mmCIF file of C-alpha atoms in Angstrom:
data_model
loop_
_atom_site.group_PDB
_atom_site.id
_atom_site.type_symbol
_atom_site.label_atom_id
_atom_site.label_comp_id
_atom_site.label_asym_id
_atom_site.label_seq_id
_atom_site.Cartn_x
_atom_site.Cartn_y
_atom_site.Cartn_z
ATOM 1 C CA MET A 6 2.288 -45.877 31.116
ATOM 2 C CA ALA A 7 -1.269 -45.587 32.334
ATOM 3 C CA PHE A 8 -3.076 -42.302 32.740
ATOM 4 C CA SER A 9 -4.466 -41.471 36.117
ATOM 5 C CA LEU A 10 -8.004 -40.230 36.413
ATOM 6 C CA ARG A 11 -6.738 -36.717 37.132
ATOM 7 C CA GLN A 12 -4.586 -36.635 33.976
ATOM 8 C CA LEU A 13 -7.465 -37.970 31.902
ATOM 9 C CA ALA A 14 -9.837 -35.304 33.238
ATOM 10 C CA SER A 15 -7.256 -32.604 32.566
ATOM 11 C CA THR A 16 -6.701 -33.849 29.018
ATOM 12 C CA LEU A 17 -10.434 -33.988 28.302
ATOM 13 C CA TYR A 18 -10.895 -30.499 29.733
ATOM 14 C CA ILE A 19 -8.113 -29.038 27.600
ATOM 15 C CA ASN A 20 -9.476 -30.813 24.496
ATOM 16 C CA HIS A 21 -12.912 -29.318 25.148
ATOM 17 C CA LEU A 22 -11.344 -25.892 25.699
ATOM 18 C CA PHE A 23 -9.372 -26.236 22.451
ATOM 19 C CA ALA A 24 -12.414 -27.292 20.403
ATOM 20 C CA ARG A 25 -14.518 -24.470 21.766
ATOM 21 C CA THR A 26 -11.782 -21.898 21.233
ATOM 22 C CA LEU A 27 -11.090 -23.141 17.700
ATOM 23 C CA LEU A 28 -14.763 -22.849 16.753
ATOM 24 C CA GLU A 29 -14.936 -19.338 18.134
ATOM 25 C CA VAL A 30 -11.685 -18.349 16.375
ATOM 26 C CA LEU A 31 -13.023 -19.570 13.025
ATOM 27 C CA LEU A 32 -16.289 -17.698 13.422
ATOM 28 C CA LEU A 33 -14.572 -14.489 14.514
ATOM 29 C CA ALA A 34 -11.995 -14.701 11.711
ATOM 30 C CA LEU A 35 -14.808 -15.110 9.176
ATOM 31 C CA LEU A 36 -16.612 -12.134 10.693
ATOM 32 C CA ILE A 37 -13.514 -9.912 10.583
ATOM 33 C CA GLU A 38 -12.707 -10.983 7.003
ATOM 34 C CA GLY A 39 -16.306 -10.390 5.972
ATOM 35 C CA LEU A 40 -16.301 -6.896 7.454
ATOM 36 C CA PHE A 41 -13.048 -6.043 5.702
ATOM 37 C CA LEU A 42 -14.162 -7.456 2.370
ATOM 38 C CA SER A 43 -17.503 -5.675 2.504
ATOM 39 C CA GLU A 44 -15.645 -2.393 2.987
ATOM 40 C CA ARG A 45 -13.138 -3.257 0.267
ATOM 41 C CA LEU A 46 -15.920 -4.244 -2.150
ATOM 42 C CA ILE A 47 -16.957 -0.603 -2.542
ATOM 43 C CA SER A 48 -13.560 0.501 -3.831
ATOM 44 C CA ILE A 49 -13.292 -2.566 -6.077
ATOM 45 C CA LEU A 50 -16.719 -1.885 -7.566
ATOM 46 C CA ARG A 51 -15.668 1.715 -8.169
ATOM 47 C CA ILE A 52 -12.630 0.466 -10.133
ATOM 48 C CA VAL A 53 -14.711 -1.975 -12.181
ATOM 49 C CA ILE A 54 -17.598 0.441 -12.827
ATOM 50 C CA ASP A 55 -15.257 3.180 -14.032
ATOM 51 C CA SER A 56 -14.000 0.824 -16.742
ATOM 52 C CA PRO A 57 -16.347 -0.864 -19.182
ATOM 53 C CA VAL A 58 -15.502 -4.439 -18.199
ATOM 54 C CA GLY A 59 -17.704 -7.184 -16.897
ATOM 55 C CA LEU A 60 -18.443 -7.835 -13.266
ATOM 56 C CA SER A 61 -16.453 -11.055 -13.511
ATOM 57 C CA SER A 62 -13.388 -9.017 -12.513
ATOM 58 C CA VAL A 63 -14.835 -8.276 -9.072
ATOM 59 C CA PHE A 64 -14.412 -11.712 -7.544
ATOM 60 C CA PRO A 65 -10.703 -12.191 -8.334
ATOM 61 C CA LEU A 66 -9.948 -8.685 -7.088
ATOM 62 C CA LEU A 67 -11.906 -9.354 -3.903
ATOM 63 C CA ALA A 68 -10.158 -12.695 -3.361
ATOM 64 C CA TRP A 69 -6.709 -11.163 -3.785
ATOM 65 C CA SER A 70 -7.493 -8.368 -1.356
ATOM 66 C CA ALA A 71 -8.607 -10.861 1.318
ATOM 67 C CA ALA A 72 -5.025 -11.693 2.267
ATOM 68 C CA GLU A 73 -4.386 -8.106 3.324
ATOM 69 C CA VAL A 74 -6.154 -8.724 6.630
ATOM 70 C CA HIS A 75 -3.245 -10.548 8.199
ATOM 71 C CA LEU A 76 -4.256 -9.253 11.627
ATOM 72 C CA ALA A 77 -7.619 -11.016 11.482
ATOM 73 C CA LEU A 78 -6.298 -14.310 12.828
ATOM 74 C CA PRO A 79 -4.394 -12.956 15.858
ATOM 75 C CA LEU A 80 -7.261 -10.617 16.654
ATOM 76 C CA ALA A 81 -9.770 -13.465 16.407
ATOM 77 C CA ILE A 82 -7.604 -15.660 18.636
ATOM 78 C CA LEU A 83 -7.293 -12.917 21.236
ATOM 79 C CA ILE A 84 -11.021 -12.188 21.315
ATOM 80 C CA ALA A 85 -12.013 -15.866 21.296
ATOM 81 C CA THR A 86 -9.604 -16.820 24.072
ATOM 82 C CA TYR A 87 -10.736 -13.894 26.169
ATOM 83 C CA ARG A 88 -14.417 -14.777 25.676
ATOM 84 C CA ILE A 89 -13.911 -18.467 26.458
ATOM 85 C CA ILE A 90 -11.831 -17.796 29.567
ATOM 86 C CA LEU A 91 -14.406 -15.305 30.843
ATOM 87 C CA THR A 92 -17.215 -17.782 30.198
ATOM 88 C CA TYR A 93 -15.359 -20.486 32.110
ATOM 89 C CA ARG A 94 -14.658 -18.039 34.933
ATOM 90 C CA GLU A 95 -18.328 -16.997 35.133
ATOM 91 C CA ASN A 96 -19.377 -20.645 35.281
ATOM 92 C CA ARG A 97 -16.855 -21.158 38.103
ATOM 93 C CA GLU A 98 -15.179 -23.996 36.230
ATOM 94 C CA PHE A 99 -11.714 -22.871 37.339
ATOM 95 C CA ILE A 100 -12.778 -23.084 40.977
ATOM 96 C CA ALA A 101 -14.098 -26.588 40.364
ATOM 97 C CA LEU A 102 -10.811 -27.590 38.749
ATOM 98 C CA ALA A 103 -8.770 -26.115 41.597
ATOM 99 C CA SER A 104 -10.910 -27.833 44.234
ATOM 100 C CA GLY A 105 -10.447 -31.105 42.378
ATOM 101 C CA GLY A 106 -6.679 -30.750 42.632
ATOM 102 C CA GLN A 107 -6.069 -29.762 39.011
ATOM 103 C CA SER A 108 -3.091 -27.614 38.152
ATOM 104 C CA VAL A 109 -3.152 -24.472 36.036
ATOM 105 C CA LEU A 110 -0.175 -25.738 34.047
ATOM 106 C CA PRO A 111 -2.189 -27.476 31.272
ATOM 107 C CA LEU A 112 -4.200 -24.297 30.777
ATOM 108 C CA LEU A 113 -1.016 -22.232 30.541
ATOM 109 C CA ARG A 114 0.484 -24.714 28.078
ATOM 110 C CA PHE A 115 -2.661 -24.441 25.972
ATOM 111 C CA ALA A 116 -2.536 -20.634 26.009
ATOM 112 C CA GLY A 117 1.167 -20.678 25.118
ATOM 113 C CA ALA A 118 0.638 -23.130 22.260
ATOM 114 C CA LEU A 119 -2.235 -21.014 20.982
ATOM 115 C CA ALA A 120 -0.092 -17.869 21.071
ATOM 116 C CA VAL A 121 2.798 -19.531 19.236
ATOM 117 C CA THR A 122 0.389 -20.913 16.622
ATOM 118 C CA ALA A 123 -1.090 -17.447 16.088
ATOM 119 C CA LEU A 124 2.379 -15.952 15.746
ATOM 120 C CA ILE A 125 3.483 -18.529 13.168
ATOM 121 C CA CYS A 126 0.255 -18.208 11.154
ATOM 122 C CA SER A 127 0.454 -14.428 11.152
ATOM 123 C CA LEU A 128 4.076 -14.487 10.015
ATOM 124 C CA LEU A 129 3.305 -16.994 7.266
ATOM 125 C CA ILE A 130 0.329 -14.988 6.027
ATOM 126 C CA SER A 131 2.109 -11.635 6.073
ATOM 127 C CA GLY A 132 5.347 -13.039 4.651
ATOM 128 C CA PHE A 133 4.171 -15.488 2.015
ATOM 129 C CA ALA A 134 0.519 -14.803 1.180
ATOM 130 C CA VAL A 135 0.229 -11.015 1.210
ATOM 131 C CA PRO A 136 3.007 -10.020 -1.263
ATOM 132 C CA PRO A 137 1.839 -12.293 -4.124
ATOM 133 C CA ALA A 138 -1.782 -11.308 -3.447
ATOM 134 C CA LYS A 139 -0.937 -7.605 -3.641
ATOM 135 C CA PHE A 140 0.991 -8.169 -6.861
ATOM 136 C CA ALA A 141 -1.869 -10.157 -8.398
ATOM 137 C CA PHE A 142 -4.354 -7.475 -7.315
ATOM 138 C CA ARG A 143 -2.325 -4.715 -8.935
ATOM 139 C CA ALA A 144 -1.771 -6.785 -12.079
ATOM 140 C CA LYS A 145 -5.516 -7.429 -12.384
ATOM 141 C CA VAL A 146 -6.358 -3.744 -11.834
ATOM 142 C CA ASP A 147 -3.828 -2.776 -14.504
ATOM 143 C CA ALA A 148 -5.293 -5.398 -16.846
ATOM 144 C CA VAL A 149 -8.789 -4.014 -16.256
ATOM 145 C CA ARG A 150 -7.606 -0.469 -16.957
ATOM 146 C CA TYR A 151 -5.725 -1.596 -20.080
ATOM 147 C CA GLU A 152 -8.797 -3.410 -21.315
ATOM 148 C CA ALA A 153 -10.819 -0.235 -20.748
ATOM 149 C CA LEU A 154 -8.279 1.805 -22.737
ATOM 150 C CA ARG A 155 -8.374 -0.697 -25.604
ATOM 151 C CA ALA A 156 -12.152 -0.435 -25.638
ATOM 152 C CA GLY A 157 -11.922 3.326 -26.045
ATOM 153 C CA SER A 158 -12.936 4.459 -22.564
ATOM 154 C CA THR A 159 -10.927 6.543 -20.110
#
C-alpha cells in the first residue's frame, strides 16, 4: 500500500511535532526536578549537618527524594504541548495545513497518545518508584541518625 503525498506530509508533520514536543518535555521535566531537588537539598543538608557524618550521605538521600515529584512529567507534558501548539498557531501552520487539505485527526491522535503516555508514566512512577524510594530515604536517614548516636552525638 503506497502512501499518498498528503499522508506522507501529515506523517512528517506529526513526527516533527512529536520530536519538538519530546525535547521540550525533557527540558521542562529536568527544570521541574531541578527546582524540587534544590529546595529539598536544604532539608537534606540540615539532616546531614546535624549528625556528624560525611557529606557522602547527601547524594543518595537526594536521589531517593527525586522520585517524589511524580507530577513533574504530566506538568512538563502539559506545558510543553501548550507551548508548541501556541507556537504553531502563531506561525499560522494550522492554517497552512487546513488550506492544504490536511485533517485535524492526526493532531488529535497525537495529543491523545501523548495524554495516555503521560497517564501511564505517572501511574508507574507513583505506584512503583515512589514507595521504594520513600522507604530507602527513611532507612538512610535512620542509618545516618544511628551512626550519629553511635559516634556520641545527639
